[in-house]
CSV table of C-alpha atoms and ligand atoms in Angstrom, one decimal:
chain,number,residue,atom,x,y,z
D,1,MET,CA,15.4,5.7,-9.1
D,2,THR,CA,11.9,5.4,-10.6
D,3,SER,CA,9.1,7.3,-8.8
D,4,THR,CA,5.9,5.8,-8.5
D,5,GLY,CA,3.2,8.8,-9.8
D,6,ILE,CA,0.3,9.6,-7.3
D,7,THR,CA,-1.2,12.0,-9.3
D,8,GLY,CA,-5.2,11.3,-9.1
D,9,GLN,CA,-4.7,9.2,-6.0
D,10,HIS,CA,-6.5,10.1,-2.7
D,11,ALA,CA,-4.4,10.8,0.3
D,12,ILE,CA,-6.0,11.4,3.6
D,13,VAL,CA,-3.6,13.3,6.0
D,14,THR,CA,-4.7,13.8,9.6
D,15,GLY,CA,-3.2,16.6,11.7
D,16,ALA,CA,-3.3,18.4,8.4
D,17,SER,CA,-4.0,22.0,9.5
D,18,ARG,CA,-0.1,23.1,10.7
D,19,GLY,CA,2.9,21.5,11.2
D,20,PHE,CA,4.2,18.5,9.5
D,21,GLY,CA,0.6,17.4,8.7
D,22,ARG,CA,0.3,20.8,6.8
D,23,ALA,CA,3.3,20.3,5.0
D,24,ILE,CA,2.8,16.7,4.2
D,25,ALA,CA,-0.6,17.7,2.7
D,26,ILE,CA,0.9,20.4,0.4
D,27,ALA,CA,3.5,18.2,-0.8
D,28,LEU,CA,1.2,15.0,-1.7
D,29,SER,CA,-1.2,17.9,-3.5
D,30,LYS,CA,1.7,19.4,-5.1
D,31,ALA,CA,2.7,15.7,-6.2
D,32,GLY,CA,-0.5,15.4,-7.9
D,33,ALA,CA,-2.8,13.8,-4.9
D,34,GLN,CA,-6.2,14.7,-4.0
D,35,VAL,CA,-6.0,15.3,-0.4
D,36,THR,CA,-8.4,15.2,2.4
D,37,GLY,CA,-7.0,16.8,5.5
D,38,VAL,CA,-8.3,16.3,9.0
D,39,ALA,CA,-8.1,18.3,12.3
D,40,ARG,CA,-10.5,19.8,14.6
D,41,ASP,CA,-10.1,23.7,14.0
D,42,PRO,CA,-11.8,24.4,11.0
D,43,ALA,CA,-10.1,27.8,10.1
D,44,PRO,CA,-6.5,26.6,9.2
D,45,LEU,CA,-7.9,24.0,7.3
D,46,THR,CA,-10.4,26.8,5.4
D,47,GLU,CA,-6.9,28.7,4.6
D,48,LEU,CA,-5.2,25.5,3.4
D,49,ALA,CA,-8.1,24.8,1.2
D,50,ALA,CA,-8.1,28.3,-0.2
D,51,GLU,CA,-4.3,27.9,-0.9
D,52,LEU,CA,-4.4,24.6,-2.8
D,53,GLY,CA,-7.9,25.2,-4.6
D,54,GLY,CA,-9.8,22.2,-5.4
D,55,ALA,CA,-7.1,19.5,-4.7
D,56,PHE,CA,-7.7,19.6,-0.7
D,57,ILE,CA,-10.9,18.9,0.8
D,58,PRO,CA,-11.0,20.2,4.4
D,59,VAL,CA,-12.7,17.8,7.2
D,60,ALA,CA,-13.0,19.4,11.1
D,61,ALA,CA,-13.2,16.3,12.8
D,62,ASP,CA,-11.5,14.5,16.0
D,63,ALA,CA,-9.0,12.4,13.9
D,64,ALA,CA,-9.4,9.4,16.7
D,65,ASP,CA,-13.2,9.0,16.5
D,66,PRO,CA,-13.6,5.8,14.7
D,67,VAL,CA,-16.8,6.2,13.0
D,68,ARG,CA,-15.1,9.5,11.3
D,69,ALA,CA,-12.1,7.1,10.0
D,70,GLY,CA,-14.6,4.3,8.5
D,71,GLN,CA,-16.7,7.4,7.0
D,72,LEU,CA,-14.0,9.0,5.2
D,73,ILE,CA,-12.4,5.8,3.8
D,74,ASP,CA,-15.8,4.6,2.7
D,75,GLU,CA,-16.2,8.0,1.1
D,76,HIS,CA,-13.3,8.9,-0.4
D,77,GLN,CA,-11.6,5.1,-1.0
D,78,PRO,CA,-8.2,6.6,-0.3
D,79,THR,CA,-4.7,4.8,-1.3
D,80,ILE,CA,-2.7,7.0,0.6
D,81,LEU,CA,-3.1,7.7,4.7
D,82,VAL,CA,-0.9,9.5,6.5
D,83,LEU,CA,-2.0,9.1,10.2
D,84,ASN,CA,0.2,12.3,11.5
D,85,ALA,CA,-2.5,14.0,14.2
D,86,GLY,CA,-0.9,14.1,17.3
D,87,ALA,CA,-1.4,15.9,20.9
D,88,ALA,CA,1.0,18.3,22.7
D,89,PRO,CA,1.9,16.3,25.8
D,90,LEU,CA,1.9,18.5,28.9
D,91,ALA,CA,5.7,19.2,29.2
D,92,ARG,CA,6.7,18.7,33.1
D,93,PRO,CA,8.6,15.8,35.3
D,94,ILE,CA,6.9,12.4,35.7
D,95,GLN,CA,5.8,13.2,39.4
D,96,ARG,CA,3.9,16.2,38.2
D,97,HIS,CA,1.7,14.2,35.9
D,98,THR,CA,-1.6,12.9,36.5
D,99,TRP,CA,-2.8,9.6,34.7
D,100,GLN,CA,-4.9,11.6,32.8
D,101,THR,CA,-2.2,14.1,31.7
D,102,PHE,CA,0.2,11.1,31.3
D,103,SER,CA,-2.3,8.8,29.1
D,104,ARG,CA,-3.0,12.0,26.5
D,105,ASN,CA,-1.0,10.8,23.7
D,106,TRP,CA,-2.3,7.2,24.1
D,107,ASP,CA,-6.1,8.7,23.9
D,108,VAL,CA,-5.2,10.8,21.1
D,109,ASP,CA,-2.2,9.4,18.9
D,110,VAL,CA,-2.4,5.6,19.7
D,111,GLN,CA,-6.2,5.6,19.6
D,112,HIS,CA,-6.4,7.6,16.1
D,113,ALA,CA,-3.8,5.4,14.6
D,114,PHE,CA,-5.3,2.2,15.6
D,115,GLY,CA,-8.8,3.3,14.5
D,116,TRP,CA,-7.4,4.1,11.1
D,117,VAL,CA,-4.9,1.1,10.7
D,118,ARG,CA,-7.9,-1.3,11.5
D,119,GLU,CA,-10.2,0.6,8.9
D,120,ALA,CA,-7.7,0.3,6.3
D,121,LEU,CA,-7.1,-3.7,6.8
D,122,LEU,CA,-10.9,-4.0,7.1
D,123,ALA,CA,-11.8,-2.1,4.3
D,124,PRO,CA,-9.1,-3.4,2.6
D,125,LEU,CA,-7.5,-0.1,1.3
D,126,PRO,CA,-6.4,-1.3,-2.8
D,127,PRO,CA,-3.4,-3.3,-3.2
D,128,GLY,CA,-0.5,-0.9,-3.6
D,129,SER,CA,-2.1,1.9,-0.9
D,130,VAL,CA,0.3,3.1,1.8
D,131,VAL,CA,-0.1,3.8,5.2
D,132,VAL,CA,2.2,6.1,6.9
D,133,ALA,CA,2.0,5.9,10.9
D,134,MET,CA,3.9,9.2,12.4
D,135,SER,CA,5.7,7.8,15.5
D,136,SER,CA,8.6,9.7,16.9
D,137,GLY,CA,12.5,9.7,17.6
D,138,ALA,CA,11.3,9.6,21.5
D,139,ALA,CA,10.3,6.2,20.9
D,140,LEU,CA,13.9,5.3,20.4
D,141,ARG,CA,15.2,7.2,23.6
D,142,GLY,CA,12.3,8.4,25.9
D,143,SER,CA,10.9,11.7,26.3
D,144,PRO,CA,11.2,12.3,30.1
D,145,LEU,CA,9.5,15.7,30.1
D,146,SER,CA,6.5,14.5,28.3
D,147,GLY,CA,4.6,11.6,30.4
D,148,GLY,CA,3.5,9.1,28.4
D,149,TYR,CA,4.6,10.1,24.9
D,150,ALA,CA,7.5,8.0,24.1
D,151,GLY,CA,5.8,4.9,25.0
D,152,ALA,CA,2.6,5.8,22.8
D,153,LYS,CA,4.8,6.9,20.0
D,154,ALA,CA,6.7,3.3,20.3
D,155,ALA,CA,3.1,1.6,20.1
D,156,ILE,CA,2.6,3.6,16.8
D,157,ARG,CA,5.2,1.8,15.6
D,158,PHE,CA,4.6,-1.6,16.7
D,159,LEU,CA,1.0,-0.9,15.7
D,160,ALA,CA,2.1,-0.4,12.1
D,161,SER,CA,4.7,-3.2,11.9
D,162,TYR,CA,1.5,-5.1,13.1
D,163,ALA,CA,-0.8,-4.2,10.4
D,164,ALA,CA,2.1,-4.7,7.8
D,165,ALA,CA,2.3,-8.6,8.8
D,166,GLU,CA,-1.5,-8.8,8.7
D,167,SER,CA,-1.6,-7.2,5.2
D,168,GLU,CA,1.1,-9.9,4.4
D,169,ARG,CA,-0.4,-12.6,6.2
D,170,ASP,CA,-3.9,-12.1,4.2
D,171,GLY,CA,-2.2,-10.8,0.6
D,172,LEU,CA,-3.7,-7.3,1.0
D,173,GLY,CA,-0.7,-5.5,-0.6
D,174,ILE,CA,-1.1,-2.9,1.5
D,175,ARG,CA,2.2,-1.1,2.8
D,176,PHE,CA,2.4,0.0,6.4
D,177,VAL,CA,5.3,2.4,7.5
D,178,SER,CA,6.1,4.4,10.2
D,179,VAL,CA,8.3,7.3,10.3
D,180,LEU,CA,10.3,8.7,13.6
D,181,PRO,CA,10.9,12.1,13.3
D,182,GLN,CA,13.5,13.9,15.2
D,183,LEU,CA,12.4,17.0,18.1
D,184,THR,CA,12.3,20.3,15.8
D,185,PRO,CA,10.8,23.8,16.9
D,186,ALA,CA,9.1,24.3,13.4
D,187,THR,CA,6.0,23.0,14.6
D,188,ARG,CA,3.7,24.0,17.8
D,189,LEU,CA,3.9,20.8,19.4
D,190,GLY,CA,7.8,20.6,19.1
D,191,ALA,CA,8.4,24.4,19.8
D,192,ALA,CA,6.6,23.8,23.2
D,193,ALA,CA,8.7,20.4,24.0
D,194,VAL,CA,12.1,22.2,23.2
D,195,ALA,CA,11.3,25.6,25.2
D,196,ALA,CA,10.7,22.7,27.9
D,197,TYR,CA,13.9,20.9,27.4
D,198,ALA,CA,15.7,23.9,27.5
D,199,ALA,CA,14.4,25.3,30.4
D,200,ARG,CA,15.1,22.1,32.1
D,201,GLN,CA,19.0,22.0,30.9
D,202,GLY,CA,19.4,25.6,32.7
D,203,THR,CA,19.7,27.0,28.9
D,204,ASP,CA,17.6,28.9,26.6
D,205,VAL,CA,15.9,27.7,23.1
D,206,PRO,CA,18.9,29.3,20.6
D,207,GLY,CA,21.6,27.5,22.9
D,208,TYR,CA,19.9,24.0,22.9
D,209,LEU,CA,19.2,24.5,19.4
D,210,ALA,CA,23.2,25.1,18.6
D,211,ALA,CA,23.9,22.1,20.8
D,212,ALA,CA,21.3,19.9,19.0
D,213,GLY,CA,22.3,20.4,15.4
D,214,PRO,CA,20.6,21.0,12.1
D,215,THR,CA,16.9,21.4,12.4
D,216,LEU,CA,14.2,19.7,10.8
D,217,THR,CA,11.8,21.9,9.1
D,218,ALA,CA,8.3,20.9,8.4
D,219,GLU,CA,8.6,21.3,4.6
D,220,GLN,CA,11.7,18.7,4.8
D,221,ALA,CA,9.1,16.5,6.8
D,222,GLY,CA,6.5,17.2,3.8
D,223,THR,CA,9.3,16.2,0.9
D,224,ALA,CA,10.4,13.2,3.0
D,225,ILE,CA,6.9,11.7,3.5
D,226,THR,CA,6.1,12.3,-0.1
D,227,ASP,CA,9.3,10.5,-1.2
D,228,LEU,CA,8.5,7.7,1.2
D,229,ILE,CA,5.2,7.1,-0.9
D,230,THR,CA,6.4,7.5,-4.2
D,231,ASP,CA,10.1,6.2,-4.4
D,232,PRO,CA,10.0,2.6,-4.4
D,233,GLY,CA,13.5,2.1,-3.3
D,234,LEU,CA,12.6,3.6,0.4
D,235,ASP,CA,10.9,0.2,1.0
D,236,GLN,CA,12.0,-0.4,4.8
D,237,ASP,CA,9.6,-0.7,7.9
D,238,ALA,CA,10.4,2.3,9.7
D,239,TYR,CA,12.5,5.5,9.1
D,240,LEU,CA,14.0,7.9,11.6
D,241,LEU,CA,13.5,11.2,10.0
D,242,THR,CA,16.1,14.4,10.7
D,243,ALA,CA,17.4,17.5,8.7
D,244,GLY,CA,19.7,15.1,7.1
D,245,GLY,CA,16.6,13.2,5.5
D,246,LEU,CA,15.4,9.7,5.9
D,247,SER,CA,17.4,6.6,7.4
D,248,PRO,CA,16.1,3.4,7.7
D,249,LEU,CA,16.0,1.6,11.5
D,250,PRO,CA,16.9,-1.9,12.0
D,251,GLN,CA,13.6,-4.4,12.5
F,301,LIG,N1,7.4,18.6,16.0
F,301,LIG,C1,8.2,17.5,16.7
F,301,LIG,O1,9.2,18.0,17.0
F,301,LIG,C2,7.8,16.1,16.1
F,301,LIG,C3,8.9,15.2,16.6
F,301,LIG,C4,8.3,13.9,16.7
F,301,LIG,C5,7.4,13.5,16.1
F,301,LIG,N2,6.2,14.5,16.0
F,301,LIG,C6,4.9,14.3,15.9
F,301,LIG,O2,4.5,14.8,14.5
F,301,LIG,C7,3.1,14.7,14.4
F,301,LIG,C8,2.8,16.3,14.1
F,301,LIG,O3,3.1,16.9,15.1
F,301,LIG,P1,3.5,18.4,14.8
F,301,LIG,O4,4.8,18.7,15.4
F,301,LIG,O5,3.2,19.0,13.3
F,301,LIG,O6,2.3,19.0,15.8
F,301,LIG,P2,1.5,20.4,15.8
F,301,LIG,O7,2.0,21.8,15.0
F,301,LIG,O8,1.1,20.9,17.2
F,301,LIG,O9,0.2,19.8,14.6
F,301,LIG,C9,-0.5,19.1,15.3
F,301,LIG,C10,-1.9,18.7,14.2
F,301,LIG,O10,-2.6,17.5,14.8
F,301,LIG,C11,-3.8,17.9,14.8
F,301,LIG,N3,-4.5,17.4,15.9
F,301,LIG,C12,-4.2,17.1,17.0
F,301,LIG,N4,-5.3,16.5,17.8
F,301,LIG,C13,-6.2,16.0,16.9
F,301,LIG,C14,-7.5,15.2,16.7
F,301,LIG,N5,-7.7,14.3,18.2
F,301,LIG,N6,-7.8,15.1,15.9
F,301,LIG,C15,-7.8,15.4,14.4
F,301,LIG,N7,-6.6,16.0,14.3
F,301,LIG,C16,-5.4,16.3,15.8
F,301,LIG,C17,-3.8,19.4,15.1
F,301,LIG,O11,-5.0,20.1,14.5
F,301,LIG,P3,-5.9,20.5,16.0
F,301,LIG,O12,-5.5,20.9,17.0
F,301,LIG,O13,-6.9,21.5,14.7
F,301,LIG,O14,-7.1,19.3,15.9
F,301,LIG,C18,-2.5,19.7,14.0
F,301,LIG,O15,-2.7,19.8,12.8
F,301,LIG,C19,2.4,14.4,15.7
F,301,LIG,O16,1.9,12.9,15.9
F,301,LIG,C20,3.6,14.6,16.8
F,301,LIG,O17,3.7,13.7,17.7
F,301,LIG,C21,6.5,15.7,16.1
Protein backbone atom coordinates (compact mmCIF):
# COMPACT_ATOMS: atom_id res chain seq x y z
CA MET A 1 0.00 0.00 0.00
CA THR A 2 1.40 3.39 -0.95
CA SER A 3 1.61 5.80 1.98
CA THR A 4 1.00 9.53 1.90
CA GLY A 5 4.08 11.37 3.15
CA ILE A 6 3.51 13.88 5.92
CA THR A 7 7.03 15.27 6.01
CA GLY A 8 6.83 18.99 6.68
CA GLN A 9 3.10 18.97 7.35
CA HIS A 10 1.85 20.59 10.55
CA ALA A 11 -0.14 18.46 12.98
CA ILE A 12 -1.93 19.64 16.11
CA VAL A 13 -2.50 16.95 18.74
CA THR A 14 -4.70 17.76 21.74
CA GLY A 15 -4.01 15.91 24.99
CA ALA A 16 -0.41 15.40 23.86
CA SER A 17 1.21 15.41 27.31
CA ARG A 18 0.67 11.74 28.20
CA GLY A 19 -1.08 8.52 27.23
CA PHE A 20 -2.33 8.10 23.67
CA GLY A 21 -1.76 11.75 22.76
CA ARG A 22 1.91 11.70 23.70
CA ALA A 23 2.45 8.50 21.68
CA ILE A 24 0.54 9.98 18.73
CA ALA A 25 2.67 13.15 18.84
CA ILE A 26 5.86 11.05 18.88
CA ALA A 27 4.68 8.82 16.02
CA LEU A 28 3.62 11.77 13.84
CA SER A 29 6.87 13.54 14.57
CA LYS A 30 8.87 10.42 13.62
CA ALA A 31 6.85 10.27 10.39
CA GLY A 32 8.16 13.75 9.57
CA ALA A 33 5.40 16.09 10.75
CA GLN A 34 5.92 19.26 12.74
CA VAL A 35 3.70 18.72 15.79
CA THR A 36 2.02 21.23 18.09
CA GLY A 37 0.93 19.50 21.28
CA VAL A 38 -1.79 20.94 23.52
CA ALA A 39 -2.47 20.08 27.18
CA ARG A 40 -3.06 22.08 30.35
CA ASP A 41 -0.03 20.98 32.38
CA PRO A 42 3.09 22.53 30.80
CA ALA A 43 5.68 20.30 32.53
CA PRO A 44 5.21 17.05 30.56
CA LEU A 45 4.88 19.04 27.34
CA THR A 46 8.24 20.69 28.02
CA GLU A 47 9.77 17.26 28.62
CA LEU A 48 8.36 15.99 25.33
CA ALA A 49 9.69 19.06 23.53
CA ALA A 50 13.16 18.29 24.92
CA GLU A 51 12.83 14.71 23.62
CA LEU A 52 11.58 15.66 20.15
CA GLY A 53 13.59 18.84 19.68
CA GLY A 54 12.38 21.44 17.19
CA ALA A 55 9.82 19.01 15.75
CA PHE A 56 7.46 19.68 18.67
CA ILE A 57 5.85 22.91 19.85
CA PRO A 58 4.34 22.71 23.36
CA VAL A 59 1.19 24.73 24.06
CA ALA A 60 -0.20 24.79 27.60
CA ALA A 61 -3.90 25.50 27.08
CA ASP A 62 -7.40 24.22 27.66
CA ALA A 63 -8.26 22.39 24.43
CA ALA A 64 -11.95 23.02 25.08
CA ASP A 65 -11.38 26.78 24.76
CA PRO A 66 -12.68 27.67 21.28
CA VAL A 67 -10.56 30.82 21.17
CA ARG A 68 -7.36 28.77 21.51
CA ALA A 69 -8.59 26.35 18.82
CA GLY A 70 -9.13 29.23 16.41
CA GLN A 71 -5.84 30.91 17.32
CA LEU A 72 -3.78 27.74 16.90
CA ILE A 73 -5.36 26.88 13.54
CA ASP A 74 -4.78 30.43 12.28
CA GLU A 75 -1.20 30.43 13.57
CA HIS A 76 -0.06 27.01 12.35
CA GLN A 77 -2.27 26.30 9.32
CA PRO A 78 -2.31 22.58 10.16
CA THR A 79 -3.24 19.84 7.70
CA ILE A 80 -3.58 17.24 10.48
CA LEU A 81 -5.67 17.55 13.65
CA VAL A 82 -5.83 14.78 16.24
CA LEU A 83 -8.62 15.64 18.71
CA ASN A 84 -7.57 13.35 21.51
CA ALA A 85 -7.89 15.39 24.75
CA GLY A 86 -10.27 13.88 27.25
CA ALA A 87 -11.18 14.06 30.90
CA ALA A 88 -10.93 11.01 33.17
CA PRO A 89 -14.50 10.29 34.24
CA LEU A 90 -15.33 9.85 37.90
CA ALA A 91 -15.58 6.07 38.26
CA ARG A 92 -18.76 5.30 40.18
CA PRO A 93 -22.25 3.95 39.53
CA ILE A 94 -24.88 6.21 38.08
CA GLN A 95 -26.74 7.04 41.29
CA ARG A 96 -23.48 8.32 42.79
CA HIS A 97 -23.03 10.87 40.03
CA THR A 98 -24.29 14.44 40.13
CA TRP A 99 -25.23 16.13 36.88
CA GLN A 100 -21.89 17.96 37.04
CA THR A 101 -19.82 14.79 37.36
CA PHE A 102 -22.00 12.93 34.83
CA SER A 103 -21.59 15.64 32.20
CA ARG A 104 -17.82 16.17 32.63
CA ASN A 105 -16.89 14.45 29.36
CA TRP A 106 -19.48 16.52 27.51
CA ASP A 107 -17.95 19.72 28.88
CA VAL A 108 -14.40 18.67 28.03
CA ASP A 109 -14.24 15.97 25.33
CA VAL A 110 -17.33 16.92 23.30
CA GLN A 111 -16.96 20.68 23.69
CA HIS A 112 -13.33 20.43 22.58
CA ALA A 113 -14.13 18.23 19.57
CA PHE A 114 -17.02 20.52 18.60
CA GLY A 115 -14.86 23.66 18.77
CA TRP A 116 -11.96 22.25 16.73
CA VAL A 117 -14.20 20.56 14.14
CA ARG A 118 -16.09 23.82 13.69
CA GLU A 119 -12.87 25.78 13.23
CA ALA A 120 -11.56 23.15 10.78
CA LEU A 121 -14.65 23.55 8.61
CA LEU A 122 -14.73 27.34 8.87
CA ALA A 123 -11.01 27.98 8.23
CA PRO A 124 -11.28 25.80 6.14
CA LEU A 125 -8.27 23.51 6.48
CA PRO A 126 -6.57 22.90 3.10
CA PRO A 127 -7.94 20.12 0.84
CA GLY A 128 -6.37 16.78 1.77
CA SER A 129 -6.33 17.65 5.49
CA VAL A 130 -7.25 14.94 7.99
CA VAL A 131 -9.09 15.42 11.29
CA VAL A 132 -9.02 12.43 13.66
CA ALA A 133 -11.54 12.50 16.53
CA MET A 134 -10.91 10.23 19.51
CA SER A 135 -14.10 8.43 20.49
CA SER A 136 -14.09 5.18 22.51
CA GLY A 137 -15.15 1.56 22.34
CA ALA A 138 -17.46 2.59 25.19
CA ALA A 139 -19.55 4.40 22.56
CA LEU A 140 -20.61 0.96 21.28
CA ARG A 141 -21.26 -0.85 24.54
CA GLY A 142 -21.75 1.78 27.24
CA SER A 143 -19.58 2.34 30.29
CA PRO A 144 -21.77 1.96 33.37
CA LEU A 145 -19.21 3.26 35.87
CA SER A 146 -18.33 6.37 33.86
CA GLY A 147 -21.41 8.61 33.99
CA GLY A 148 -21.95 10.37 30.67
CA TYR A 149 -18.64 9.18 29.17
CA ALA A 150 -20.01 6.64 26.67
CA GLY A 151 -22.68 9.02 25.40
CA ALA A 152 -20.13 11.81 25.05
CA LYS A 153 -17.84 9.56 23.04
CA ALA A 154 -20.77 8.47 20.83
CA ALA A 155 -21.52 12.16 20.23
CA ILE A 156 -17.91 12.68 19.10
CA ARG A 157 -18.30 9.89 16.54
CA PHE A 158 -21.50 11.51 15.26
CA LEU A 159 -19.82 14.92 15.20
CA ALA A 160 -17.01 13.58 12.98
CA SER A 161 -19.51 11.98 10.61
CA TYR A 162 -21.59 15.18 10.40
CA ALA A 163 -18.44 17.17 9.64
CA ALA A 164 -17.43 14.64 6.95
CA ALA A 165 -20.82 15.18 5.31
CA GLU A 166 -20.42 18.99 5.44
CA SER A 167 -16.91 18.72 3.97
CA GLU A 168 -18.26 16.56 1.15
CA ARG A 169 -21.23 18.87 0.57
CA ASP A 170 -19.04 21.97 0.31
CA GLY A 171 -16.25 20.25 -1.66
CA LEU A 172 -13.68 21.06 1.05
CA GLY A 173 -11.66 17.86 0.70
CA ILE A 174 -11.15 17.58 4.47
CA ARG A 175 -11.35 14.05 5.82
CA PHE A 176 -12.94 13.48 9.23
CA VAL A 177 -12.49 10.08 10.86
CA SER A 178 -13.25 8.79 14.33
CA VAL A 179 -11.32 6.16 16.28
CA LEU A 180 -12.84 4.00 19.03
CA PRO A 181 -10.04 2.50 21.18
CA GLN A 182 -10.64 -0.44 23.49
CA LEU A 183 -10.19 0.12 27.22
CA THR A 184 -6.53 -0.20 28.19
CA PRO A 185 -4.64 0.27 31.47
CA ALA A 186 -1.72 1.72 29.48
CA THR A 187 -2.80 5.32 30.20
CA ARG A 188 -3.79 7.24 33.33
CA LEU A 189 -7.44 7.45 32.26
CA GLY A 190 -7.59 3.80 31.25
CA ALA A 191 -5.80 2.52 34.35
CA ALA A 192 -8.35 4.20 36.63
CA ALA A 193 -11.24 2.73 34.65
CA VAL A 194 -9.73 -0.77 34.61
CA ALA A 195 -9.21 -0.62 38.40
CA ALA A 196 -12.84 0.45 38.88
CA TYR A 197 -14.26 -2.30 36.65
CA ALA A 198 -12.03 -4.93 38.26
CA ALA A 199 -13.24 -3.88 41.73
CA ARG A 200 -16.84 -3.89 40.52
CA GLN A 201 -16.43 -7.47 39.30
CA GLY A 202 -14.82 -8.48 42.58
CA THR A 203 -11.51 -9.30 40.97
CA ASP A 204 -8.08 -7.69 40.84
CA VAL A 205 -6.55 -5.82 37.92
CA PRO A 206 -4.38 -8.74 36.66
CA GLY A 207 -7.43 -11.04 36.79
CA TYR A 208 -9.57 -8.51 34.94
CA LEU A 209 -6.92 -7.98 32.27
CA ALA A 210 -6.33 -11.70 31.79
CA ALA A 211 -10.03 -12.13 31.03
CA ALA A 212 -10.06 -9.08 28.73
CA GLY A 213 -7.36 -10.39 26.36
CA PRO A 214 -4.42 -8.61 24.68
CA THR A 215 -3.83 -5.06 25.92
CA LEU A 216 -3.64 -2.06 23.61
CA THR A 217 -0.50 0.02 24.24
CA ALA A 218 -0.11 3.77 23.79
CA GLU A 219 2.62 3.12 21.22
CA GLN A 220 0.21 0.96 19.18
CA ALA A 221 -2.28 3.84 19.30
CA GLY A 222 0.40 6.24 18.04
CA THR A 223 1.28 3.96 15.15
CA ALA A 224 -2.38 3.28 14.29
CA ILE A 225 -3.34 6.96 14.17
CA THR A 226 -0.31 7.72 12.00
CA ASP A 227 -1.25 4.85 9.66
CA LEU A 228 -4.78 6.21 9.48
CA ILE A 229 -3.43 9.55 8.31
CA THR A 230 -0.78 8.23 5.90
CA ASP A 231 -2.29 5.03 4.44
CA PRO A 232 -4.81 5.81 1.69
CA GLY A 233 -6.22 2.29 2.09
CA LEU A 234 -7.54 3.22 5.54
CA ASP A 235 -10.34 5.36 4.15
CA GLN A 236 -13.38 4.46 6.26
CA ASP A 237 -15.21 6.94 8.52
CA ALA A 238 -14.74 5.11 11.84
CA TYR A 239 -12.41 2.46 13.22
CA LEU A 240 -12.30 0.29 16.30
CA LEU A 241 -8.75 0.19 17.72
CA THR A 242 -7.65 -2.88 19.67
CA ALA A 243 -4.31 -4.57 20.35
CA GLY A 244 -4.95 -6.34 17.02
CA GLY A 245 -5.02 -3.02 15.15
CA LEU A 246 -7.64 -0.94 13.34
CA SER A 247 -10.94 -2.50 12.20
CA PRO A 248 -13.44 -0.48 10.15
CA LEU A 249 -16.85 0.01 11.72
CA PRO A 250 -20.08 -0.12 9.73
CA GLN A 251 -21.81 3.23 9.12
N1 LIG B 1 -7.16 4.75 27.77
C1 LIG B 1 -8.26 4.17 27.37
O1 LIG B 1 -8.57 3.06 27.78
C2 LIG B 1 -9.15 4.87 26.37
C3 LIG B 1 -10.10 4.11 25.70
C4 LIG B 1 -10.92 4.73 24.77
C5 LIG B 1 -10.79 6.08 24.52
N2 LIG B 1 -9.86 6.80 25.19
C6 LIG B 1 -9.75 8.24 24.86
O2 LIG B 1 -8.45 8.53 24.42
C7 LIG B 1 -8.13 9.89 24.71
C8 LIG B 1 -6.79 9.95 25.42
O3 LIG B 1 -6.94 9.32 26.67
P1 LIG B 1 -5.75 8.67 27.48
O4 LIG B 1 -6.22 7.34 27.87
O5 LIG B 1 -4.47 8.83 26.77
O6 LIG B 1 -5.82 9.59 28.82
P2 LIG B 1 -4.74 10.30 29.72
O7 LIG B 1 -3.49 9.50 29.82
O8 LIG B 1 -5.45 10.69 30.96
O9 LIG B 1 -4.39 11.62 28.86
C9 LIG B 1 -5.35 12.62 28.66
C10 LIG B 1 -4.68 13.80 27.96
O10 LIG B 1 -5.68 14.80 27.72
C11 LIG B 1 -5.21 16.04 28.28
N3 LIG B 1 -6.36 16.85 28.65
C12 LIG B 1 -7.38 16.54 29.49
N4 LIG B 1 -8.24 17.56 29.58
C13 LIG B 1 -7.74 18.55 28.77
C14 LIG B 1 -8.15 19.87 28.43
N5 LIG B 1 -9.26 20.41 28.92
N6 LIG B 1 -7.39 20.58 27.57
C15 LIG B 1 -6.25 20.06 27.07
N7 LIG B 1 -5.82 18.83 27.34
C16 LIG B 1 -6.55 18.09 28.18
C17 LIG B 1 -4.31 15.63 29.43
O11 LIG B 1 -3.38 16.64 29.79
P3 LIG B 1 -3.70 17.73 30.96
O12 LIG B 1 -4.37 17.01 32.07
O13 LIG B 1 -2.34 18.30 31.30
O14 LIG B 1 -4.57 18.77 30.31
C18 LIG B 1 -3.59 14.45 28.80
O15 LIG B 1 -2.57 14.91 27.94
C19 LIG B 1 -9.30 10.43 25.55
O16 LIG B 1 -10.17 11.16 24.71
C20 LIG B 1 -9.97 9.16 26.05
O17 LIG B 1 -11.35 9.33 26.36
C21 LIG B 1 -9.04 6.24 26.10
